[in-house]
Coordinates of C-alpha atoms in Angstrom, one line a residue:
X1 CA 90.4 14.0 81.8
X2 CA 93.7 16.0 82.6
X3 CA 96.5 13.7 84.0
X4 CA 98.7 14.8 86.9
X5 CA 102.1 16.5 85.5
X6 CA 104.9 15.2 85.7
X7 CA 106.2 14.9 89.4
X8 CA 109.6 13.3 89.5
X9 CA 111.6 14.9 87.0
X10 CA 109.8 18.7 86.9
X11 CA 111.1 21.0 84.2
X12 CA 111.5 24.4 85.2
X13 CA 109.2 27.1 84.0
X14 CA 110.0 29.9 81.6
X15 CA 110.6 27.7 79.1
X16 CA 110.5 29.2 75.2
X17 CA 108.6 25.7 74.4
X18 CA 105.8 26.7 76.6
X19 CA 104.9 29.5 74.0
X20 CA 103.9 27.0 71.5
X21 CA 100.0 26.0 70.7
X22 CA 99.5 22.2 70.1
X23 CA 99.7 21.4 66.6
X24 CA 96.8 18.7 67.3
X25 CA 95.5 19.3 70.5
X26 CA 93.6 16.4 72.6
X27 CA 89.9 15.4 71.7
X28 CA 87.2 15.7 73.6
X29 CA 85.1 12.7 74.2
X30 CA 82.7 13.6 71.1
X31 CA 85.6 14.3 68.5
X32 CA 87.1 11.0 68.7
X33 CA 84.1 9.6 68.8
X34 CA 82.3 11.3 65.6
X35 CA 86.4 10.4 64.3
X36 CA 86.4 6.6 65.4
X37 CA 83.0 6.1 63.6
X38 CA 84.6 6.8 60.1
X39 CA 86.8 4.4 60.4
X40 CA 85.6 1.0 58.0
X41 CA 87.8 -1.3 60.3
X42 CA 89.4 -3.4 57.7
X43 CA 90.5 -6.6 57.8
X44 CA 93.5 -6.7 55.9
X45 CA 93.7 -3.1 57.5
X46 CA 96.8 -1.7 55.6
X47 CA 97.1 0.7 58.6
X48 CA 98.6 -2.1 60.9
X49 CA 101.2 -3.3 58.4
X50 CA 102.8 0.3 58.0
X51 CA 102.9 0.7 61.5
X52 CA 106.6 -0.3 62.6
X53 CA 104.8 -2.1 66.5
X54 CA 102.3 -2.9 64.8
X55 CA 99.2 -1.5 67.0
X56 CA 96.3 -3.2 66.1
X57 CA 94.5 -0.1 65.0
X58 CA 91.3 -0.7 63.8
X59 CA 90.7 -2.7 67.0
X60 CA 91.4 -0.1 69.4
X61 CA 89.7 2.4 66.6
X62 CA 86.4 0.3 67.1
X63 CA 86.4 0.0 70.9
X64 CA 86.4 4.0 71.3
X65 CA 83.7 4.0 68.8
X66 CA 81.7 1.5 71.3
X67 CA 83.1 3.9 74.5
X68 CA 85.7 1.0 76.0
X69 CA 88.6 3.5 76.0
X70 CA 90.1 1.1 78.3
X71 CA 90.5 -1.6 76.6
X72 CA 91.8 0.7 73.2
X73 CA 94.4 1.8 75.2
X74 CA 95.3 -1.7 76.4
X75 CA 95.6 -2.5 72.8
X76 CA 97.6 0.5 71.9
X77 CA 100.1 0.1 75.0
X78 CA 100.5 -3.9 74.7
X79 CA 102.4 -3.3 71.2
X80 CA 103.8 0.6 71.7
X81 CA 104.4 1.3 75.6
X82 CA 105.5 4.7 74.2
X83 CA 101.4 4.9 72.9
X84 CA 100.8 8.4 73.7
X85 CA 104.3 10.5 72.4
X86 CA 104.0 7.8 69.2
X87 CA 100.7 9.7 69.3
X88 CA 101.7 12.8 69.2
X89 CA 105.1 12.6 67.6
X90 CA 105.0 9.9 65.3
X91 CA 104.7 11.2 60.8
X92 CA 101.1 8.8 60.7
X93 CA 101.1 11.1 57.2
X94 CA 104.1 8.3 56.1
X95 CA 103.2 5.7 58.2
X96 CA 99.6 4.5 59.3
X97 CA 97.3 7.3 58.1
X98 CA 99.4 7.6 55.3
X99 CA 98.3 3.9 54.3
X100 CA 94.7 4.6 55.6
X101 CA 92.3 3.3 52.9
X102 CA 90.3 6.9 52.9
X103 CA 93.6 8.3 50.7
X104 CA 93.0 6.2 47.3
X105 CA 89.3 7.6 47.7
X106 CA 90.5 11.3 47.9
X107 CA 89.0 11.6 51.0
X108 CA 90.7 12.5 54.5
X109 CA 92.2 9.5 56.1
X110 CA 91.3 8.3 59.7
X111 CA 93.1 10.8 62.5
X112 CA 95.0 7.7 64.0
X113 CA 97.5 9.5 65.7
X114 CA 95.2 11.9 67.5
X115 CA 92.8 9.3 68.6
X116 CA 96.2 7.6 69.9
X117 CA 96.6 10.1 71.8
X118 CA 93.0 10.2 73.1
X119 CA 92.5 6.3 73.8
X120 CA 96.2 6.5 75.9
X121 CA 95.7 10.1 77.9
X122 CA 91.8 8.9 78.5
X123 CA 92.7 5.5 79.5
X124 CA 95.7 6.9 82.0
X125 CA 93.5 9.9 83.5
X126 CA 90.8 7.7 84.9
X127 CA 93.2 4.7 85.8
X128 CA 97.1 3.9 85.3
X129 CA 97.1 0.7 86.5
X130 CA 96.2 -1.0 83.2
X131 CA 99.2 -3.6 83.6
X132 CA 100.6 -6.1 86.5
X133 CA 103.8 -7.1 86.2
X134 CA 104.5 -10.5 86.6
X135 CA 105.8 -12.1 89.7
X136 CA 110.0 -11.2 90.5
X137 CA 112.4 -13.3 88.7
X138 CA 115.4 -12.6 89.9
X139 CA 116.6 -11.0 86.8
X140 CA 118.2 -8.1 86.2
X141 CA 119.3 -5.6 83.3
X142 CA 120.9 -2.4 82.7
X143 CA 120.1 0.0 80.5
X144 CA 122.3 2.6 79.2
X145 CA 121.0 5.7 78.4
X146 CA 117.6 6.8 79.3
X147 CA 115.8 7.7 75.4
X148 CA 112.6 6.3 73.8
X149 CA 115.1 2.9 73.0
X150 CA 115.7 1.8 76.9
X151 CA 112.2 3.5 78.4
X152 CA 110.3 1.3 76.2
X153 CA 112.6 -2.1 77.0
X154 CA 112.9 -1.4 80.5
X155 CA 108.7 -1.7 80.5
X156 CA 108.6 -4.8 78.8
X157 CA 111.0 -5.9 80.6
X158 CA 109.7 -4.9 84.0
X159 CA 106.1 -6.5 83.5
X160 CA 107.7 -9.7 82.8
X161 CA 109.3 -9.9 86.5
X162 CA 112.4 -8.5 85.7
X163 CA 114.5 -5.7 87.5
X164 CA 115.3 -2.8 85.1
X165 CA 118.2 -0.1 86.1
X166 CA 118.5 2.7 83.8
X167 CA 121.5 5.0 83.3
X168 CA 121.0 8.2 82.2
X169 CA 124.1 10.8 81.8
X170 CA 122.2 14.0 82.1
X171 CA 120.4 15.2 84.5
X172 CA 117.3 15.0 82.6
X173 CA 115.9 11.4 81.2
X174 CA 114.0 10.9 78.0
X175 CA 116.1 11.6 75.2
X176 CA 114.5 12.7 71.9
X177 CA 110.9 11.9 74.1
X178 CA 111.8 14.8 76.2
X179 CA 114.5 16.9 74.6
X180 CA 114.0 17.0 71.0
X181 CA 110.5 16.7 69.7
X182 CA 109.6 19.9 68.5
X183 CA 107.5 21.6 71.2
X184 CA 103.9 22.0 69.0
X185 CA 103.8 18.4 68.8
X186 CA 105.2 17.2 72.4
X187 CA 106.1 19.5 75.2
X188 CA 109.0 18.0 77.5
X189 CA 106.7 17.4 80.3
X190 CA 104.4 15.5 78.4
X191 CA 107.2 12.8 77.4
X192 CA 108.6 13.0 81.4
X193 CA 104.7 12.1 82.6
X194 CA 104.9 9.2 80.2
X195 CA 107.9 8.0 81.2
X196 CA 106.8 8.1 85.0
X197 CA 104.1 5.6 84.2
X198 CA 106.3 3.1 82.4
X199 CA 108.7 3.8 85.3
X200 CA 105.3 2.6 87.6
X201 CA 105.0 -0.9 85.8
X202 CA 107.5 -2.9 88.0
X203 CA 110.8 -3.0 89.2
X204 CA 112.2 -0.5 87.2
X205 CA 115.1 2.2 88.9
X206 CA 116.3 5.6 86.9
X207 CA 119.6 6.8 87.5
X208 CA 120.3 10.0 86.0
X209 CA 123.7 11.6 85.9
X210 CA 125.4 8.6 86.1
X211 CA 127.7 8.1 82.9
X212 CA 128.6 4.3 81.4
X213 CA 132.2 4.8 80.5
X214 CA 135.0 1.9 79.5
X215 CA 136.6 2.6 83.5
X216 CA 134.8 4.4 86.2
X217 CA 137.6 6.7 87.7
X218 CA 135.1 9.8 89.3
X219 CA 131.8 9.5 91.0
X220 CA 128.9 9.6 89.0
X221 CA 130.6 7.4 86.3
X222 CA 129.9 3.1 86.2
X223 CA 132.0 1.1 83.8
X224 CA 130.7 -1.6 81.5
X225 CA 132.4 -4.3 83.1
X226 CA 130.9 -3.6 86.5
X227 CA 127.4 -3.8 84.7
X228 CA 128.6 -7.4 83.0
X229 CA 129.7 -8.4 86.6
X230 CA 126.5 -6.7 88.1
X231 CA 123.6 -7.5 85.8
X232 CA 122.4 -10.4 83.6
X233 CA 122.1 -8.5 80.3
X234 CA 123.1 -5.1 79.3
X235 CA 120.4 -2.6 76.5
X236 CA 122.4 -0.1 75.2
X237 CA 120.4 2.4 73.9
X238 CA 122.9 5.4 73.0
X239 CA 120.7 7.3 70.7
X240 CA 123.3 9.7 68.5
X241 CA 125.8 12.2 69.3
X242 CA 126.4 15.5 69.1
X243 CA 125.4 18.0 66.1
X244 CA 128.1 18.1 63.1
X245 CA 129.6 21.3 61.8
X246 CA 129.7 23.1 58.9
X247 CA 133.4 23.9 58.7
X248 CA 133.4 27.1 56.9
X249 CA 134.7 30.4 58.5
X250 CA 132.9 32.6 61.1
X251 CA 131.5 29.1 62.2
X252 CA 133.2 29.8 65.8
X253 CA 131.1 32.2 67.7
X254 CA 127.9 33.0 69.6
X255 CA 124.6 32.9 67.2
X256 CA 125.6 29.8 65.2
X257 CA 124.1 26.6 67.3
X258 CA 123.6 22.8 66.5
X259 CA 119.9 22.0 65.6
X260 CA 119.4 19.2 68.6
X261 CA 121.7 21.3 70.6
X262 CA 119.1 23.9 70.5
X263 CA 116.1 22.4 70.3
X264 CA 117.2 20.9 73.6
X265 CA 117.6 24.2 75.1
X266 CA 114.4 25.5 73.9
X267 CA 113.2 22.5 75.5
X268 CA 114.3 22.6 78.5
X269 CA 116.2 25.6 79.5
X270 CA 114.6 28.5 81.2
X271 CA 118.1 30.5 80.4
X272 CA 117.6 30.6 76.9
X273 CA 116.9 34.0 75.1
X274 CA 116.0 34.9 71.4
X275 CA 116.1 38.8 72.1
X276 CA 117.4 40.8 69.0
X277 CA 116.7 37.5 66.7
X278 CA 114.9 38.4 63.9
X279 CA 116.0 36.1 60.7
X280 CA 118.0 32.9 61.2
X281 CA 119.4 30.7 58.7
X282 CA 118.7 26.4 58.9
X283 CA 121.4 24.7 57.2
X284 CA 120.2 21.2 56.1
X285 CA 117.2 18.9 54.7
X286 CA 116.3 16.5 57.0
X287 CA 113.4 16.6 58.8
X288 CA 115.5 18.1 62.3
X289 CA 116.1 21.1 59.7
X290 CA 112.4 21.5 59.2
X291 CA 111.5 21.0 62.7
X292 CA 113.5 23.7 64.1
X293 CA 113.0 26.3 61.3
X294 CA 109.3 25.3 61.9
X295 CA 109.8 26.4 65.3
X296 CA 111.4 29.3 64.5
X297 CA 109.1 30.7 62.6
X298 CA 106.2 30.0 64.8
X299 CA 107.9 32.6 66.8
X300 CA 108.0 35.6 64.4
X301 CA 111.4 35.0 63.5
X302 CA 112.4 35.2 59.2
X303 CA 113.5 31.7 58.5
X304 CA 115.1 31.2 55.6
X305 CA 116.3 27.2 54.8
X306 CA 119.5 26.4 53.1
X307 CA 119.5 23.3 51.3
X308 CA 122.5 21.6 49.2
X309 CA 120.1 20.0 46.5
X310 CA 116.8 20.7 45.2
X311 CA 113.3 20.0 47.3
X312 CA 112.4 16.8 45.7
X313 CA 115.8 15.5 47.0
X314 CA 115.6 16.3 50.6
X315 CA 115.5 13.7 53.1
X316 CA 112.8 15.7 55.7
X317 CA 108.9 14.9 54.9
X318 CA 106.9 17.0 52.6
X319 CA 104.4 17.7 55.2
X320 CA 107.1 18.8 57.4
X321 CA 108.4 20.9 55.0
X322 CA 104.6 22.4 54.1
X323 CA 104.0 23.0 58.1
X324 CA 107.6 25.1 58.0
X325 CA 106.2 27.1 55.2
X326 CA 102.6 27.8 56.1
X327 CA 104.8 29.2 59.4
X328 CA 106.6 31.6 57.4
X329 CA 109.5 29.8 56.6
X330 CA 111.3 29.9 53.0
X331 CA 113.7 27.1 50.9
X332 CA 116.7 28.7 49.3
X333 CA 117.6 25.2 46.8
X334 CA 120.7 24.1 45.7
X335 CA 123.1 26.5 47.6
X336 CA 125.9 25.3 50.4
X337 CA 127.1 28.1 52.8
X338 CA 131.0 29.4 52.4
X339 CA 131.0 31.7 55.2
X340 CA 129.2 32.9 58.6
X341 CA 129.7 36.7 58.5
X342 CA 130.0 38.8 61.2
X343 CA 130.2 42.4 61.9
X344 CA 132.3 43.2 65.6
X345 CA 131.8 39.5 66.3
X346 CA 128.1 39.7 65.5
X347 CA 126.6 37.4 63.1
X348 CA 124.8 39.3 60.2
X349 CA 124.5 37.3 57.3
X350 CA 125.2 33.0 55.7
X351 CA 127.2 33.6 52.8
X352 CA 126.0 30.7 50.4
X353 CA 126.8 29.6 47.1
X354 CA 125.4 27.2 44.5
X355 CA 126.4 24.0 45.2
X356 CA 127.6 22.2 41.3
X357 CA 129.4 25.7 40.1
X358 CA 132.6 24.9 39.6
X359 CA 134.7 26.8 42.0
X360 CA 135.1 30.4 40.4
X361 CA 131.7 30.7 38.7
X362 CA 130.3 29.6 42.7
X363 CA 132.4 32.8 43.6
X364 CA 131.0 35.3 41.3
X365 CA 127.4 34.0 42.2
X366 CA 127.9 33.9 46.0
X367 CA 124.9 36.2 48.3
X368 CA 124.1 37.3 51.5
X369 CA 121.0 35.1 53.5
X370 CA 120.7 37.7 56.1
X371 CA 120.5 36.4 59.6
X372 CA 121.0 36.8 63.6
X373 CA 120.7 33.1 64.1
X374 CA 122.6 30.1 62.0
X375 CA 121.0 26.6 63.4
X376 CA 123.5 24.0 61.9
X377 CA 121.2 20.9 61.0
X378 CA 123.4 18.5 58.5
X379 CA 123.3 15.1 60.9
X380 CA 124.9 13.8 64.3
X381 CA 128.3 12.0 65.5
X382 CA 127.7 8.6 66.2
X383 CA 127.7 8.0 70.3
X384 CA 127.3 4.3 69.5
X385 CA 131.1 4.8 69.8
X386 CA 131.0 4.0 74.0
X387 CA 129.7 0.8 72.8
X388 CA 132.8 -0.2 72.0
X389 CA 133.9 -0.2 75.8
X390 CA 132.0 -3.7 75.7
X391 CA 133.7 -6.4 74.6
X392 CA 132.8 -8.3 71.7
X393 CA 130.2 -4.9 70.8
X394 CA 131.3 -4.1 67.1
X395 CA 130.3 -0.5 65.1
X396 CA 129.3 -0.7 61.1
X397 CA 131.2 1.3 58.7
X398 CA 129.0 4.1 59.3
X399 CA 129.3 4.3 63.0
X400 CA 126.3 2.0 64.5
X401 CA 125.4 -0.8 66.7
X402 CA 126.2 -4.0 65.0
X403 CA 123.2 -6.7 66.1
X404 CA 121.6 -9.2 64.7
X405 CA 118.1 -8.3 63.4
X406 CA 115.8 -10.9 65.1
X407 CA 117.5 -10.1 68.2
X408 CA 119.3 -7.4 68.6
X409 CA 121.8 -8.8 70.1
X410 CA 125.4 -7.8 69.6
X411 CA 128.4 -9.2 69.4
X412 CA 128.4 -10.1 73.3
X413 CA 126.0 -12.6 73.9
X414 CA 124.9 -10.5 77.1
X415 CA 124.7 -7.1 75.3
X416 CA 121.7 -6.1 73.2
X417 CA 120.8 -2.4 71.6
X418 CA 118.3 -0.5 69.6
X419 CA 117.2 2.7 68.7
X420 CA 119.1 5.5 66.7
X421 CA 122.3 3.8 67.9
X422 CA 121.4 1.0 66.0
X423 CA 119.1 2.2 62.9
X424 CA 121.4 5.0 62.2
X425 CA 118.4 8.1 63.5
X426 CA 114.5 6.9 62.2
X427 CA 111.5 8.0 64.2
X428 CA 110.4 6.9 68.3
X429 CA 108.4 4.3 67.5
X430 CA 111.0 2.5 65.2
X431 CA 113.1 2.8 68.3
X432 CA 110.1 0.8 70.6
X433 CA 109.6 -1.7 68.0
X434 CA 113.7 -2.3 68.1
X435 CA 113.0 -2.4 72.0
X436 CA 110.4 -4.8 71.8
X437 CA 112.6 -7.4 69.9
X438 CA 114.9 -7.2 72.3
X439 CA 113.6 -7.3 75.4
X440 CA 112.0 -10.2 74.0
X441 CA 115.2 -11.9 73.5
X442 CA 116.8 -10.9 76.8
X443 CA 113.9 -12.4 78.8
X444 CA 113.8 -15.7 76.5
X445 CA 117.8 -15.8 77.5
X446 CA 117.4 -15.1 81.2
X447 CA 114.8 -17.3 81.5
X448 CA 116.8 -19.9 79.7
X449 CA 119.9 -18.4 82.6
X450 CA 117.3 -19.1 85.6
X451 CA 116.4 -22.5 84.5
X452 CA 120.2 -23.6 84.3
X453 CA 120.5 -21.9 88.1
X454 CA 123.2 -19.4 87.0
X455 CA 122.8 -16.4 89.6
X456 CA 123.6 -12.9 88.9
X457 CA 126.1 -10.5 90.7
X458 CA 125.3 -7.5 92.5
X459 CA 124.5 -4.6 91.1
X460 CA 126.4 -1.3 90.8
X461 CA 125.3 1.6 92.3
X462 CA 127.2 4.2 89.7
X463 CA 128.6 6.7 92.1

């Protein structure tokens, strides 16, 4: 039941995320079944409802049960093209099996997510061709940036006759799919193999290292009005920006990283070394926090996390946080660092202290968090920002997409967006049910285009 790896975009090898087990690794044909059987298919399954696409779950739950795993991952696919990393990467504990009726009862809920997983990698091993896209229609529509957001719209898109052009800025597509899901749940390759099969669903093109920008002055770089000229809607699909900073002294220097910055590389980057690591420092509460002193950990590493408020207040999941423990991890509470010390330029210690002394009583009750490592995880700049190079695009006052929700169309009538660009950074599928909306509005508009006979322009090639 293996599935081919990935074969268009190959990571290299030697990468740390190749040390990590699978949290929950695949099922063999007799565990999802014995797991499907449990399930008491509901009607008014509460499942479905706290699932943001909406996957008809005890359907595709009952047809793996009665061995169609086929048709359970046509189900899963037809609401979440992104099935299988949703699968994998997706908190079910808050969302679907979190709602699953088996809870109330004290009693384990339904494994949704892993038999996700199995109904999609199943269904895909023995045949990929599950869709047909619908016959050209002359159509077109570029998609900026290459995350869960666009992938997802650029399928639905595709099997509806459409031609789909993704821009990518790196070298390597996927976004979060790819770069930042934390490697026990979803290696990079994984989200690249899945994004090769929605790339197979129609007239869909990739181009990566091309960057959208407000005017293209270099090669490699396309500007937005050459895809308003070129195309007959735009997605943009910017995800978030780069890591923010702490601002305190000794901040400037090798050993203290960005938490996505790093994940990335530990993704992805052969190059990257933790030799003479032995206890880092996570600053933050969010659930990137937990993921990367999870991953920490899980390598032998002393993680210790450094939180501004108390545990009930943190904004990461409390089975995230749980998983970061039972790896070895530890919560220092209520503490904000002051300084990143450093010994000959050598980081040995996170000065903290507690965060609602006033200023001279914080002084006197400063310590030492010793550490090699400092991972800075306190949120992301906003890259909705190259939105703006669209006219008519607008940002909120906290830096997002501005669309309307049944849409998600902007400000432009020919510019749509979703994803963390839009919903300020919530989970992948969030981002596909986003997509779905509006790839269900472009087509309803360029259909709309077609039958008034207005033809598009040509399309440009980025470079």
């Amino acid at each position: 039941m293996t599935r081919a790896p990935a074969r268009l975009f190959p990571l290299p090898s030697g990468r740390i995320e190749e040390r990590f087990e699978d949290k929950s690794p695949l099922y063999t044909d007799a565990e999802a079944h014995a797991e499907a059987n449990r399930c008491l298919y509901c009607v008014d399954a509460p499942c479905i409802e706290a699932c943001p696409t909406a996957i008809d779950i005890p359907t595709f739950i009952r047809k793996i049960a009665t061995g169609q795993v086929k048709g359970a991952a046509r189900t899963i696919l037809t609401a979440n093209l992104l099935g299988q990393s949703c699968g994998q990467a997706c908190p079910v504990e808050v969302l679907c099996a979190g709602d699953c009726v088996y809870n109330a009862w004290g009693r384990e809920p339904i494994a949704i997510g892993r038999l996700q997983r199995y109904a999609v990698e199943a269904a895909l091993a023995r045949d990929p061709a599950l869709f047909r896209a619908k016959p050209p229609t002359g159509r077109s529509v570029a998609l900026v940036g290459a995350g869960p957001a666009s992938i997802a719209a650029a399928g639905y898109l595709a099997l509806e006759g459409h031609r789909a052009v993704i821009f990518e800025r790196k070298a390597i597509p996927g976004g979060l799919n790819t770069l930042g899901i934390a490697p026990y749940k979803m290696k990079g390759h994984e989200a690249l193999r899945e994004l090769e099969w929605v790339l197979s669903l129609g007239d869909i093109e990739l181009r990566a290292g091309v960057a959208v920008v407000e005017q293209a002055t270099a090669p490699g770089e396309v500007s937005a009005r050459d895809l308003l000229a070129g195309f007959d809607a735009v997605f943009l699909g910017l995800g978030l920006g780069d890591d923010a900073r702490l601002g305190i002294p000794g901040e400037d220097g090798e050993g203290v990283v960005g938490a996505t910055a790093f994940i990335e590389r530990l993704k992805a980057d052969p190059r990257l070394e933790l030799t003479g690591v032995r206890r880092a420092a996570v600053v933050g509460g969010g659930n990137t926090a937990l993921d990367v002193a999870h991953e920490l950990a899980l390598l032998g590493i002393d993680v210790a996390i450094v939180y501004r408020r108390s545990e009930a207040e943190m904004s990461g999941y409390a089975h995230e946080l749980e998983g970061a423990r039972i790896a070895g991890a530890r919560l220092i509470e209520n503490r904000v660092p002051v300084e990143v010390v450093r010994e000959g330029g050598r980081i040995v210690a996170l000065r903290v202290a507690p965060a609602d002394a006033p200023q001279g009583a914080a002084q006197a009750a400063e310590e030492l968090v010793p550490a090699d490592l400092v991972a800075v995880a306190i949120g992301q700049s906003r890259a909705a920002r190259a939105a703006l190079a669209f006219e008519g695009v607008a940002l909120d006052a906290r830096g997002r997409v501005v669309v309307d929700p049944a849409t998600h169309r902007t400000g432009n009538p020919r510019v749509y967006s979703g994803g963390d660009c839009v919903n300020g950074g919530k989970e992948v599928v969030n981002a596909v049910a986003e997509a779905k909306i509006a790839a269900r509005a472009m087509h309803e508009a360029m259909m709309q285009q077609r039958a008034g006979g207005a033809a598009p322009g040509p399309a440009p090639q980025g470079s």
